[in-house]
């Protein structure tokens, strides 16, 4: 790398938060929905959004440079990439872009405080964790739930390719939110029944989702707190992106409750990122390490290596039996020791 190329590359990294901001504004304005069916002129987009004409034109120019839209003959059209900002797209990331741009971007500005103190944003306000802080803002709860559903939908194909759920009779998704993952599992295996176990704030979205996909008769929603107790009704427990939210102490409490809920021969499946033992310069390693810092800043958890998960299993009465790569995630299997 030349002496001029390196600082230019670093400058691009430094300014990368601007891309998030541009995508966030496009999502809030509904640009993808407005361009869903046909190209539109700047004037038509101004009329539809109520934005200032010159300012919107400048936003669209920026969106064109990152491949979200394109312009030809003074008409703007959506690209294949930009189509995923449409809230109606099967793998939409609209809510995730709003969550990232409206809420997480503010949190990142306090990263130095968390690095210096080891505390997350909520703890520095005298609150235990970011989830306790989030419930004070109903808008954030709604955006968070929708964003988590989008992230799960994006990961589902890799998860279903990685692991065969067909041997189970009853799957319980602990912390399962709206039921995106469990619905996909039961959609592939008609003999399985399922339970979503989560907090009351997830009940409405889960019930609505299960009704839409026609699985309300095979999946039930149970209200509960996985720090208190988990019902003994399933032969396998699945938890996606739950343990990474919590410290070792709190994670062991959750895993102990899973151990108490499962029968002899029961299986625990964690769907998580696996931190590399030695991080390298790759998109996957960058994502994992940045998400690890997000856990530090947010709920106070961490992304872990495979060895660290194996230790948590041992200390909670499980044996780590296998790891199945699932895209940038892994399905980490454990059985009762």
mmCIF file of N, CA and C in Angstrom, residues 19-151:
data_model
loop_
_atom_site.group_PDB
_atom_site.id
_atom_site.type_symbol
_atom_site.label_atom_id
_atom_site.label_comp_id
_atom_site.label_asym_id
_atom_site.label_seq_id
_atom_site.Cartn_x
_atom_site.Cartn_y
_atom_site.Cartn_z
ATOM 1 N N UNK A 19 -22.316 7.273 5.834
ATOM 2 C CA UNK A 19 -23.104 6.361 5.004
ATOM 3 C C UNK A 19 -24.321 5.867 5.783
ATOM 4 N N UNK A 20 -24.117 5.499 7.048
ATOM 5 C CA UNK A 20 -25.235 5.075 7.898
ATOM 6 C C UNK A 20 -26.291 6.174 7.979
ATOM 7 N N UNK A 21 -25.838 7.426 8.153
ATOM 8 C CA UNK A 21 -26.777 8.541 8.268
ATOM 9 C C UNK A 21 -27.590 8.729 7.001
ATOM 10 N N UNK A 22 -26.961 8.588 5.852
ATOM 11 C CA UNK A 22 -27.651 8.756 4.573
ATOM 12 C C UNK A 22 -28.694 7.656 4.375
ATOM 13 N N UNK A 23 -28.326 6.419 4.681
ATOM 14 C CA UNK A 23 -29.262 5.303 4.536
ATOM 15 C C UNK A 23 -30.426 5.453 5.512
ATOM 16 N N UNK A 24 -30.128 5.894 6.723
ATOM 17 C CA UNK A 24 -31.169 6.108 7.733
ATOM 18 C C UNK A 24 -32.206 7.121 7.251
ATOM 19 N N UNK A 25 -31.759 8.244 6.691
ATOM 20 C CA UNK A 25 -32.694 9.266 6.221
ATOM 21 C C UNK A 25 -33.522 8.727 5.064
ATOM 22 N N UNK A 26 -32.901 7.966 4.181
ATOM 23 C CA UNK A 26 -33.650 7.365 3.069
ATOM 24 C C UNK A 26 -34.743 6.439 3.585
ATOM 25 N N UNK A 27 -34.431 5.686 4.638
ATOM 26 C CA UNK A 27 -35.419 4.776 5.214
ATOM 27 C C UNK A 27 -36.564 5.543 5.859
ATOM 28 N N UNK A 28 -36.238 6.599 6.595
ATOM 29 C CA UNK A 28 -37.267 7.395 7.251
ATOM 30 C C UNK A 28 -38.178 8.091 6.242
ATOM 31 N N UNK A 29 -37.614 8.512 5.127
ATOM 32 C CA UNK A 29 -38.409 9.187 4.094
ATOM 33 C C UNK A 29 -39.194 8.213 3.224
ATOM 34 N N UNK A 30 -38.878 6.915 3.315
ATOM 35 C CA UNK A 30 -39.576 5.932 2.495
ATOM 36 C C UNK A 30 -39.193 5.987 1.028
ATOM 37 N N UNK A 31 -37.939 6.329 0.744
ATOM 38 C CA UNK A 31 -37.492 6.442 -0.648
ATOM 39 C C UNK A 31 -37.674 5.122 -1.398
ATOM 40 N N UNK A 32 -37.344 4.016 -0.775
ATOM 41 C CA UNK A 32 -37.453 2.718 -1.455
ATOM 42 C C UNK A 32 -38.902 2.409 -1.815
ATOM 43 N N UNK A 33 -39.824 2.693 -0.923
ATOM 44 C CA UNK A 33 -41.239 2.442 -1.204
ATOM 45 C C UNK A 33 -41.730 3.328 -2.352
ATOM 46 N N UNK A 34 -41.263 4.572 -2.377
ATOM 47 C CA UNK A 34 -41.690 5.490 -3.428
ATOM 48 C C UNK A 34 -41.167 5.084 -4.802
ATOM 49 N N UNK A 35 -40.023 4.387 -4.822
ATOM 50 C CA UNK A 35 -39.429 3.954 -6.094
ATOM 51 C C UNK A 35 -39.713 2.486 -6.395
ATOM 52 N N UNK A 36 -40.552 1.863 -5.582
ATOM 53 C CA UNK A 36 -40.792 0.413 -5.703
ATOM 54 C C UNK A 36 -41.294 0.015 -7.092
ATOM 55 N N UNK A 37 -42.231 0.744 -7.617
ATOM 56 C CA UNK A 37 -42.913 0.318 -8.842
ATOM 57 C C UNK A 37 -42.384 0.970 -10.112
ATOM 58 N N UNK A 38 -41.806 2.164 -9.983
ATOM 59 C CA UNK A 38 -41.337 2.854 -11.189
ATOM 60 C C UNK A 38 -40.398 3.985 -10.804
ATOM 61 N N UNK A 39 -39.533 4.402 -11.739
ATOM 62 C CA UNK A 39 -38.668 5.551 -11.481
ATOM 63 C C UNK A 39 -39.500 6.827 -11.316
ATOM 64 N N UNK A 40 -38.955 7.777 -10.562
ATOM 65 C CA UNK A 40 -39.650 9.042 -10.334
ATOM 66 C C UNK A 40 -38.681 10.210 -10.468
ATOM 67 N N UNK A 41 -39.220 11.361 -10.816
ATOM 68 C CA UNK A 41 -38.412 12.572 -10.897
ATOM 69 C C UNK A 41 -38.189 13.133 -9.495
ATOM 70 N N UNK A 42 -37.239 14.060 -9.423
ATOM 71 C CA UNK A 42 -36.987 14.719 -8.147
ATOM 72 C C UNK A 42 -38.234 15.449 -7.671
ATOM 73 N N UNK A 43 -38.932 16.110 -8.589
ATOM 74 C CA UNK A 43 -40.137 16.831 -8.220
ATOM 75 C C UNK A 43 -41.196 15.917 -7.628
ATOM 76 N N UNK A 44 -41.357 14.727 -8.203
ATOM 77 C CA UNK A 44 -42.346 13.777 -7.686
ATOM 78 C C UNK A 44 -41.959 13.303 -6.280
ATOM 79 N N UNK A 45 -40.663 13.107 -6.064
ATOM 80 C CA UNK A 45 -40.206 12.664 -4.749
ATOM 81 C C UNK A 45 -40.335 13.778 -3.712
ATOM 82 N N UNK A 46 -40.110 15.005 -4.140
ATOM 83 C CA UNK A 46 -40.304 16.143 -3.246
ATOM 84 C C UNK A 46 -41.763 16.233 -2.809
ATOM 85 N N UNK A 47 -42.659 16.077 -3.778
ATOM 86 C CA UNK A 47 -44.085 16.156 -3.466
ATOM 87 C C UNK A 47 -44.499 15.040 -2.514
ATOM 88 N N UNK A 48 -43.941 13.854 -2.703
ATOM 89 C CA UNK A 48 -44.329 12.698 -1.877
ATOM 90 C C UNK A 48 -43.750 12.773 -0.472
ATOM 91 N N UNK A 49 -42.547 13.327 -0.318
ATOM 92 C CA UNK A 49 -41.889 13.338 0.987
ATOM 93 C C UNK A 49 -42.069 14.636 1.755
ATOM 94 N N UNK A 50 -42.320 15.728 1.035
ATOM 95 C CA UNK A 50 -42.392 17.028 1.683
ATOM 96 C C UNK A 50 -41.031 17.626 1.981
ATOM 97 N N UNK A 51 -39.969 17.021 1.444
ATOM 98 C CA UNK A 51 -38.608 17.497 1.701
ATOM 99 C C UNK A 51 -38.294 18.725 0.842
ATOM 100 N N UNK A 52 -37.255 19.464 1.243
ATOM 101 C CA UNK A 52 -36.768 20.591 0.448
ATOM 102 C C UNK A 52 -36.127 20.056 -0.837
ATOM 103 N N UNK A 53 -36.458 20.681 -1.974
ATOM 104 C CA UNK A 53 -36.066 20.113 -3.270
ATOM 105 C C UNK A 53 -34.555 19.982 -3.421
ATOM 106 N N UNK A 54 -33.831 21.069 -3.175
ATOM 107 C CA UNK A 54 -32.379 21.011 -3.377
ATOM 108 C C UNK A 54 -31.734 20.019 -2.418
ATOM 109 N N UNK A 55 -32.185 20.028 -1.164
ATOM 110 C CA UNK A 55 -31.598 19.132 -0.169
ATOM 111 C C UNK A 55 -31.874 17.668 -0.501
ATOM 112 N N UNK A 56 -33.086 17.379 -0.963
ATOM 113 C CA UNK A 56 -33.409 15.999 -1.325
ATOM 114 C C UNK A 56 -32.588 15.548 -2.522
ATOM 115 N N UNK A 57 -32.372 16.446 -3.474
ATOM 116 C CA UNK A 57 -31.531 16.103 -4.622
ATOM 117 C C UNK A 57 -30.122 15.743 -4.195
ATOM 118 N N UNK A 58 -29.613 16.438 -3.200
ATOM 119 C CA UNK A 58 -28.266 16.146 -2.705
ATOM 120 C C UNK A 58 -28.234 14.804 -1.980
ATOM 121 N N UNK A 59 -29.298 14.493 -1.245
ATOM 122 C CA UNK A 59 -29.378 13.174 -0.595
ATOM 123 C C UNK A 59 -29.406 12.067 -1.640
ATOM 124 N N UNK A 60 -30.212 12.257 -2.692
ATOM 125 C CA UNK A 60 -30.318 11.233 -3.734
ATOM 126 C C UNK A 60 -28.995 11.049 -4.465
ATOM 127 N N UNK A 61 -28.241 12.122 -4.621
ATOM 128 C CA UNK A 61 -26.910 12.005 -5.245
ATOM 129 C C UNK A 61 -26.008 11.118 -4.390
ATOM 130 N N UNK A 62 -26.050 11.332 -3.071
ATOM 131 C CA UNK A 62 -25.249 10.501 -2.180
ATOM 132 C C UNK A 62 -25.713 9.047 -2.217
ATOM 133 N N UNK A 63 -27.028 8.827 -2.224
ATOM 134 C CA UNK A 63 -27.556 7.461 -2.298
ATOM 135 C C UNK A 63 -27.125 6.770 -3.585
ATOM 136 N N UNK A 64 -27.006 7.550 -4.667
ATOM 137 C CA UNK A 64 -26.566 6.971 -5.943
ATOM 138 C C UNK A 64 -25.115 6.508 -5.864
ATOM 139 N N UNK A 65 -24.285 7.227 -5.117
ATOM 140 C CA UNK A 65 -22.866 6.854 -5.046
ATOM 141 C C UNK A 65 -22.629 5.604 -4.227
ATOM 142 N N UNK A 66 -23.576 5.243 -3.354
ATOM 143 C CA UNK A 66 -23.395 4.017 -2.566
ATOM 144 C C UNK A 66 -24.262 2.872 -3.105
ATOM 145 N N UNK A 67 -24.915 3.106 -4.244
ATOM 146 C CA UNK A 67 -25.621 2.020 -4.922
ATOM 147 C C UNK A 67 -27.027 1.752 -4.444
ATOM 148 N N UNK A 68 -27.639 2.678 -3.687
ATOM 149 C CA UNK A 68 -29.006 2.471 -3.224
ATOM 150 C C UNK A 68 -30.007 2.828 -4.310
ATOM 151 N N UNK A 69 -29.692 3.853 -5.099
ATOM 152 C CA UNK A 69 -30.538 4.209 -6.233
ATOM 153 C C UNK A 69 -29.641 4.633 -7.392
ATOM 154 N N UNK A 70 -30.244 4.891 -8.534
ATOM 155 C CA UNK A 70 -29.506 5.347 -9.708
ATOM 156 C C UNK A 70 -30.376 6.353 -10.443
ATOM 157 N N UNK A 71 -29.755 7.195 -11.226
ATOM 158 C CA UNK A 71 -30.485 8.228 -11.953
ATOM 159 C C UNK A 71 -30.182 8.135 -13.436
ATOM 160 N N UNK A 72 -31.222 8.246 -14.237
ATOM 161 C CA UNK A 72 -31.091 8.258 -15.697
ATOM 162 C C UNK A 72 -32.211 9.122 -16.250
ATOM 163 N N UNK A 73 -31.845 10.044 -17.132
ATOM 164 C CA UNK A 73 -32.813 10.948 -17.751
ATOM 165 C C UNK A 73 -33.662 11.665 -16.700
ATOM 166 N N UNK A 74 -32.978 12.120 -15.650
ATOM 167 C CA UNK A 74 -33.581 12.909 -14.568
ATOM 168 C C UNK A 74 -34.673 12.158 -13.803
ATOM 169 N N UNK A 75 -34.612 10.839 -13.827
ATOM 170 C CA UNK A 75 -35.545 10.020 -13.057
ATOM 171 C C UNK A 75 -34.740 9.059 -12.178
ATOM 172 N N UNK A 76 -35.164 8.939 -10.952
ATOM 173 C CA UNK A 76 -34.465 8.089 -9.997
ATOM 174 C C UNK A 76 -35.129 6.718 -9.927
ATOM 175 N N UNK A 77 -34.289 5.678 -9.917
ATOM 176 C CA UNK A 77 -34.785 4.300 -9.850
ATOM 177 C C UNK A 77 -34.085 3.567 -8.724
ATOM 178 N N UNK A 78 -34.751 2.568 -8.217
ATOM 179 C CA UNK A 78 -34.206 1.765 -7.131
ATOM 180 C C UNK A 78 -33.287 0.689 -7.686
ATOM 181 N N UNK A 79 -32.195 0.420 -7.004
ATOM 182 C CA UNK A 79 -31.298 -0.662 -7.397
ATOM 183 C C UNK A 79 -31.669 -1.942 -6.652
ATOM 184 N N UNK A 80 -31.032 -3.033 -7.017
ATOM 185 C CA UNK A 80 -31.251 -4.301 -6.314
ATOM 186 C C UNK A 80 -30.869 -4.167 -4.839
ATOM 187 N N UNK A 81 -29.803 -3.436 -4.572
ATOM 188 C CA UNK A 81 -29.374 -3.206 -3.192
ATOM 189 C C UNK A 81 -30.401 -2.366 -2.438
ATOM 190 N N UNK A 82 -30.816 -1.279 -3.056
ATOM 191 C CA UNK A 82 -31.747 -0.366 -2.405
ATOM 192 C C UNK A 82 -33.107 -0.966 -2.134
ATOM 193 N N UNK A 83 -33.473 -1.997 -2.889
ATOM 194 C CA UNK A 83 -34.786 -2.620 -2.703
ATOM 195 C C UNK A 83 -34.966 -3.190 -1.300
ATOM 196 N N UNK A 84 -33.875 -3.495 -0.612
ATOM 197 C CA UNK A 84 -33.981 -4.054 0.743
ATOM 198 C C UNK A 84 -34.257 -2.986 1.796
ATOM 199 N N UNK A 85 -34.324 -1.717 1.382
ATOM 200 C CA UNK A 85 -34.784 -0.657 2.282
ATOM 201 C C UNK A 85 -36.302 -0.516 2.241
ATOM 202 N N UNK A 86 -36.935 -1.236 1.351
ATOM 203 C CA UNK A 86 -38.401 -1.245 1.262
ATOM 204 C C UNK A 86 -38.946 -2.092 2.414
ATOM 205 N N UNK A 87 -39.810 -1.526 3.215
ATOM 206 C CA UNK A 87 -40.354 -2.253 4.351
ATOM 207 C C UNK A 87 -41.137 -3.484 3.975
ATOM 208 N N UNK A 88 -41.585 -3.573 2.714
ATOM 209 C CA UNK A 88 -42.361 -4.730 2.267
ATOM 210 C C UNK A 88 -41.495 -5.818 1.645
ATOM 211 N N UNK A 89 -40.187 -5.592 1.525
ATOM 212 C CA UNK A 89 -39.308 -6.598 0.934
ATOM 213 C C UNK A 89 -39.212 -7.814 1.847
ATOM 214 N N UNK A 90 -39.127 -9.027 1.272
ATOM 215 C CA UNK A 90 -39.058 -10.237 2.105
ATOM 216 C C UNK A 90 -37.906 -10.232 3.101
ATOM 217 N N UNK A 91 -36.785 -9.648 2.721
ATOM 218 C CA UNK A 91 -35.648 -9.547 3.643
ATOM 219 C C UNK A 91 -35.294 -8.078 3.887
ATOM 220 N N UNK A 92 -36.328 -7.308 4.157
ATOM 221 C CA UNK A 92 -36.158 -5.871 4.384
ATOM 222 C C UNK A 92 -35.207 -5.590 5.538
ATOM 223 N N UNK A 93 -34.423 -4.521 5.388
ATOM 224 C CA UNK A 93 -33.567 -4.032 6.470
ATOM 225 C C UNK A 93 -33.926 -2.593 6.830
ATOM 226 N N UNK A 94 -35.140 -2.194 6.514
ATOM 227 C CA UNK A 94 -35.560 -0.821 6.796
ATOM 228 C C UNK A 94 -35.516 -0.518 8.287
ATOM 229 N N UNK A 95 -36.132 -1.368 9.088
ATOM 230 C CA UNK A 95 -36.163 -1.109 10.520
ATOM 231 C C UNK A 95 -34.775 -1.194 11.138
ATOM 232 N N UNK A 96 -33.927 -2.075 10.596
ATOM 233 C CA UNK A 96 -32.569 -2.153 11.120
ATOM 234 C C UNK A 96 -31.825 -0.850 10.842
ATOM 235 N N UNK A 97 -32.023 -0.271 9.658
ATOM 236 C CA UNK A 97 -31.330 0.976 9.336
ATOM 237 C C UNK A 97 -31.818 2.109 10.230
ATOM 238 N N UNK A 98 -33.105 2.107 10.575
ATOM 239 C CA UNK A 98 -33.634 3.121 11.489
ATOM 240 C C UNK A 98 -33.085 2.902 12.902
ATOM 241 N N UNK A 99 -33.036 1.654 13.344
ATOM 242 C CA UNK A 99 -32.479 1.327 14.658
ATOM 243 C C UNK A 99 -31.021 1.762 14.750
ATOM 244 N N UNK A 100 -30.257 1.461 13.709
ATOM 245 C CA UNK A 100 -28.836 1.813 13.694
ATOM 246 C C UNK A 100 -28.649 3.322 13.647
ATOM 247 N N UNK A 101 -29.404 3.982 12.750
ATOM 248 C CA UNK A 101 -29.195 5.412 12.547
ATOM 249 C C UNK A 101 -29.791 6.293 13.618
ATOM 250 N N UNK A 102 -30.906 5.877 14.210
ATOM 251 C CA UNK A 102 -31.604 6.721 15.169
ATOM 252 C C UNK A 102 -31.200 6.454 16.618
ATOM 253 N N UNK A 103 -30.859 5.207 16.929
ATOM 254 C CA UNK A 103 -30.579 4.852 18.316
ATOM 255 C C UNK A 103 -29.127 4.431 18.548
ATOM 256 N N UNK A 104 -28.633 3.474 17.768
ATOM 257 C CA UNK A 104 -27.279 2.981 18.025
ATOM 258 C C UNK A 104 -26.216 4.033 17.744
ATOM 259 N N UNK A 105 -26.444 4.863 16.723
ATOM 260 C CA UNK A 105 -25.440 5.881 16.398
ATOM 261 C C UNK A 105 -25.184 6.798 17.589
ATOM 262 N N UNK A 106 -26.221 7.112 18.339
ATOM 263 C CA UNK A 106 -26.051 7.946 19.531
ATOM 264 C C UNK A 106 -25.253 7.206 20.602
ATOM 265 N N UNK A 107 -25.490 5.920 20.720
ATOM 266 C CA UNK A 107 -24.798 5.148 21.743
ATOM 267 C C UNK A 107 -23.297 5.066 21.477
ATOM 268 N N UNK A 108 -22.922 4.936 20.207
ATOM 269 C CA UNK A 108 -21.501 4.804 19.868
ATOM 270 C C UNK A 108 -20.693 6.023 20.293
ATOM 271 N N UNK A 109 -21.336 7.195 20.371
ATOM 272 C CA UNK A 109 -20.574 8.390 20.738
ATOM 273 C C UNK A 109 -20.032 8.308 22.158
ATOM 274 N N UNK A 110 -20.595 7.420 22.969
ATOM 275 C CA UNK A 110 -20.113 7.259 24.340
ATOM 276 C C UNK A 110 -19.179 6.085 24.524
ATOM 277 N N UNK A 111 -18.659 5.535 23.431
ATOM 278 C CA UNK A 111 -17.810 4.345 23.541
ATOM 279 C C UNK A 111 -16.581 4.600 24.422
ATOM 280 N N UNK A 112 -15.990 5.776 24.321
ATOM 281 C CA UNK A 112 -14.803 6.064 25.131
ATOM 282 C C UNK A 112 -15.117 5.917 26.619
ATOM 283 N N UNK A 113 -16.279 6.376 27.028
ATOM 284 C CA UNK A 113 -16.659 6.252 28.444
ATOM 285 C C UNK A 113 -16.725 4.783 28.860
ATOM 286 N N UNK A 114 -17.265 3.938 27.986
ATOM 287 C CA UNK A 114 -17.367 2.510 28.314
ATOM 288 C C UNK A 114 -16.000 1.844 28.335
ATOM 289 N N UNK A 115 -15.122 2.251 27.436
ATOM 290 C CA UNK A 115 -13.767 1.696 27.424
ATOM 291 C C UNK A 115 -13.026 2.085 28.704
ATOM 292 N N UNK A 116 -13.206 3.296 29.154
ATOM 293 C CA UNK A 116 -12.482 3.774 30.341
ATOM 294 C C UNK A 116 -13.046 3.191 31.634
ATOM 295 N N UNK A 117 -14.359 2.938 31.678
ATOM 296 C CA UNK A 117 -14.982 2.492 32.928
ATOM 297 C C UNK A 117 -15.362 1.016 32.936
ATOM 298 N N UNK A 118 -15.482 0.420 31.749
ATOM 299 C CA UNK A 118 -15.976 -0.954 31.663
ATOM 300 C C UNK A 118 -17.480 -1.049 31.834
ATOM 301 N N UNK A 119 -18.157 0.087 31.935
ATOM 302 C CA UNK A 119 -19.604 0.103 32.148
ATOM 303 C C UNK A 119 -20.331 0.396 30.836
ATOM 304 N N UNK A 120 -21.574 -0.119 30.745
ATOM 305 C CA UNK A 120 -22.368 0.213 29.567
ATOM 306 C C UNK A 120 -23.066 1.549 29.781
ATOM 307 N N UNK A 121 -23.760 2.005 28.731
ATOM 308 C CA UNK A 121 -24.388 3.322 28.779
ATOM 309 C C UNK A 121 -25.417 3.416 29.896
ATOM 310 N N UNK A 122 -26.199 2.346 30.072
ATOM 311 C CA UNK A 122 -27.241 2.361 31.097
ATOM 312 C C UNK A 122 -26.639 2.418 32.494
ATOM 313 N N UNK A 123 -25.589 1.642 32.730
ATOM 314 C CA UNK A 123 -24.973 1.613 34.063
ATOM 315 C C UNK A 123 -24.432 2.981 34.462
ATOM 316 N N UNK A 124 -23.962 3.739 33.496
ATOM 317 C CA UNK A 124 -23.457 5.070 33.813
ATOM 318 C C UNK A 124 -24.573 6.044 34.150
ATOM 319 N N UNK A 125 -25.824 5.620 33.889
ATOM 320 C CA UNK A 125 -26.988 6.398 34.300
ATOM 321 C C UNK A 125 -27.643 5.809 35.538
ATOM 322 N N UNK A 126 -26.995 4.798 36.125
ATOM 323 C CA UNK A 126 -27.531 4.167 37.317
ATOM 324 C C UNK A 126 -28.589 3.122 37.039
ATOM 325 N N UNK A 127 -28.632 2.622 35.798
ATOM 326 C CA UNK A 127 -29.601 1.593 35.388
ATOM 327 C C UNK A 127 -28.808 0.336 35.045
ATOM 328 N N UNK A 128 -29.352 -0.830 35.307
ATOM 329 C CA UNK A 128 -28.594 -2.066 35.181
ATOM 330 C C UNK A 128 -28.142 -2.345 33.760
ATOM 331 N N UNK A 129 -29.047 -2.264 32.778
ATOM 332 C CA UNK A 129 -28.668 -2.614 31.404
ATOM 333 C C UNK A 129 -29.529 -1.860 30.413
ATOM 334 N N UNK A 130 -29.151 -1.960 29.142
ATOM 335 C CA UNK A 130 -29.814 -1.180 28.096
ATOM 336 C C UNK A 130 -31.263 -1.589 27.883
ATOM 337 N N UNK A 131 -31.615 -2.834 28.206
ATOM 338 C CA UNK A 131 -33.006 -3.251 28.042
ATOM 339 C C UNK A 131 -33.908 -2.541 29.056
ATOM 340 N N UNK A 132 -33.417 -2.387 30.289
ATOM 341 C CA UNK A 132 -34.177 -1.636 31.286
ATOM 342 C C UNK A 132 -34.313 -0.171 30.884
ATOM 343 N N UNK A 133 -33.284 0.350 30.239
ATOM 344 C CA UNK A 133 -33.332 1.734 29.758
ATOM 345 C C UNK A 133 -34.281 1.856 28.562
ATOM 346 N N UNK A 134 -34.252 0.868 27.683
ATOM 347 C CA UNK A 134 -35.037 0.930 26.450
ATOM 348 C C UNK A 134 -36.542 0.945 26.715
ATOM 349 N N UNK A 135 -37.001 0.205 27.723
ATOM 350 C CA UNK A 135 -38.440 0.120 27.961
ATOM 351 C C UNK A 135 -39.042 1.467 28.346
ATOM 352 N N UNK A 136 -38.207 2.437 28.654
ATOM 353 C CA UNK A 136 -38.708 3.772 28.961
ATOM 354 C C UNK A 136 -39.085 4.543 27.696
ATOM 355 N N UNK A 137 -38.705 4.004 26.541
ATOM 356 C CA UNK A 137 -38.971 4.674 25.263
ATOM 357 C C UNK A 137 -39.764 3.724 24.367
ATOM 358 N N UNK A 138 -41.091 3.840 24.327
ATOM 359 C CA UNK A 138 -41.912 2.917 23.537
ATOM 360 C C UNK A 138 -41.541 2.885 22.052
ATOM 361 N N UNK A 139 -41.135 4.029 21.514
ATOM 362 C CA UNK A 139 -40.747 4.052 20.103
ATOM 363 C C UNK A 139 -39.531 3.165 19.870
ATOM 364 N N UNK A 140 -38.567 3.253 20.774
ATOM 365 C CA UNK A 140 -37.357 2.447 20.625
ATOM 366 C C UNK A 140 -37.674 0.964 20.763
ATOM 367 N N UNK A 141 -38.576 0.603 21.662
ATOM 368 C CA UNK A 141 -38.969 -0.804 21.818
ATOM 369 C C UNK A 141 -39.530 -1.336 20.506
ATOM 370 N N UNK A 142 -40.410 -0.550 19.872
ATOM 371 C CA UNK A 142 -41.000 -0.980 18.606
ATOM 372 C C UNK A 142 -39.975 -1.139 17.512
ATOM 373 N N UNK A 143 -39.079 -0.165 17.389
ATOM 374 C CA UNK A 143 -38.042 -0.239 16.350
ATOM 375 C C UNK A 143 -37.085 -1.389 16.633
ATOM 376 N N UNK A 144 -36.717 -1.565 17.909
ATOM 377 C CA UNK A 144 -35.814 -2.667 18.285
ATOM 378 C C UNK A 144 -36.423 -4.014 17.914
ATOM 379 N N UNK A 145 -37.679 -4.249 18.281
ATOM 380 C CA UNK A 145 -38.327 -5.531 17.980
ATOM 381 C C UNK A 145 -38.382 -5.777 16.477
ATOM 382 N N UNK A 146 -38.725 -4.730 15.718
ATOM 383 C CA UNK A 146 -38.807 -4.881 14.262
ATOM 384 C C UNK A 146 -37.429 -5.144 13.652
ATOM 385 N N UNK A 147 -36.404 -4.459 14.178
ATOM 386 C CA UNK A 147 -35.048 -4.657 13.664
ATOM 387 C C UNK A 147 -34.548 -6.063 13.972
ATOM 388 N N UNK A 148 -34.832 -6.569 15.178
ATOM 389 C CA UNK A 148 -34.402 -7.916 15.527
ATOM 390 C C UNK A 148 -35.086 -8.957 14.635
ATOM 391 N N UNK A 149 -36.342 -8.715 14.303
ATOM 392 C CA UNK A 149 -37.052 -9.628 13.400
ATOM 393 C C UNK A 149 -36.397 -9.634 12.025
ATOM 394 N N UNK A 150 -36.012 -8.449 11.547
ATOM 395 C CA UNK A 150 -35.352 -8.374 10.242
ATOM 396 C C UNK A 150 -34.015 -9.099 10.262
ATOM 397 N N UNK A 151 -33.242 -8.913 11.328
ATOM 398 C CA UNK A 151 -31.953 -9.599 11.418
ATOM 399 C C UNK A 151 -32.113 -11.101 11.450
#
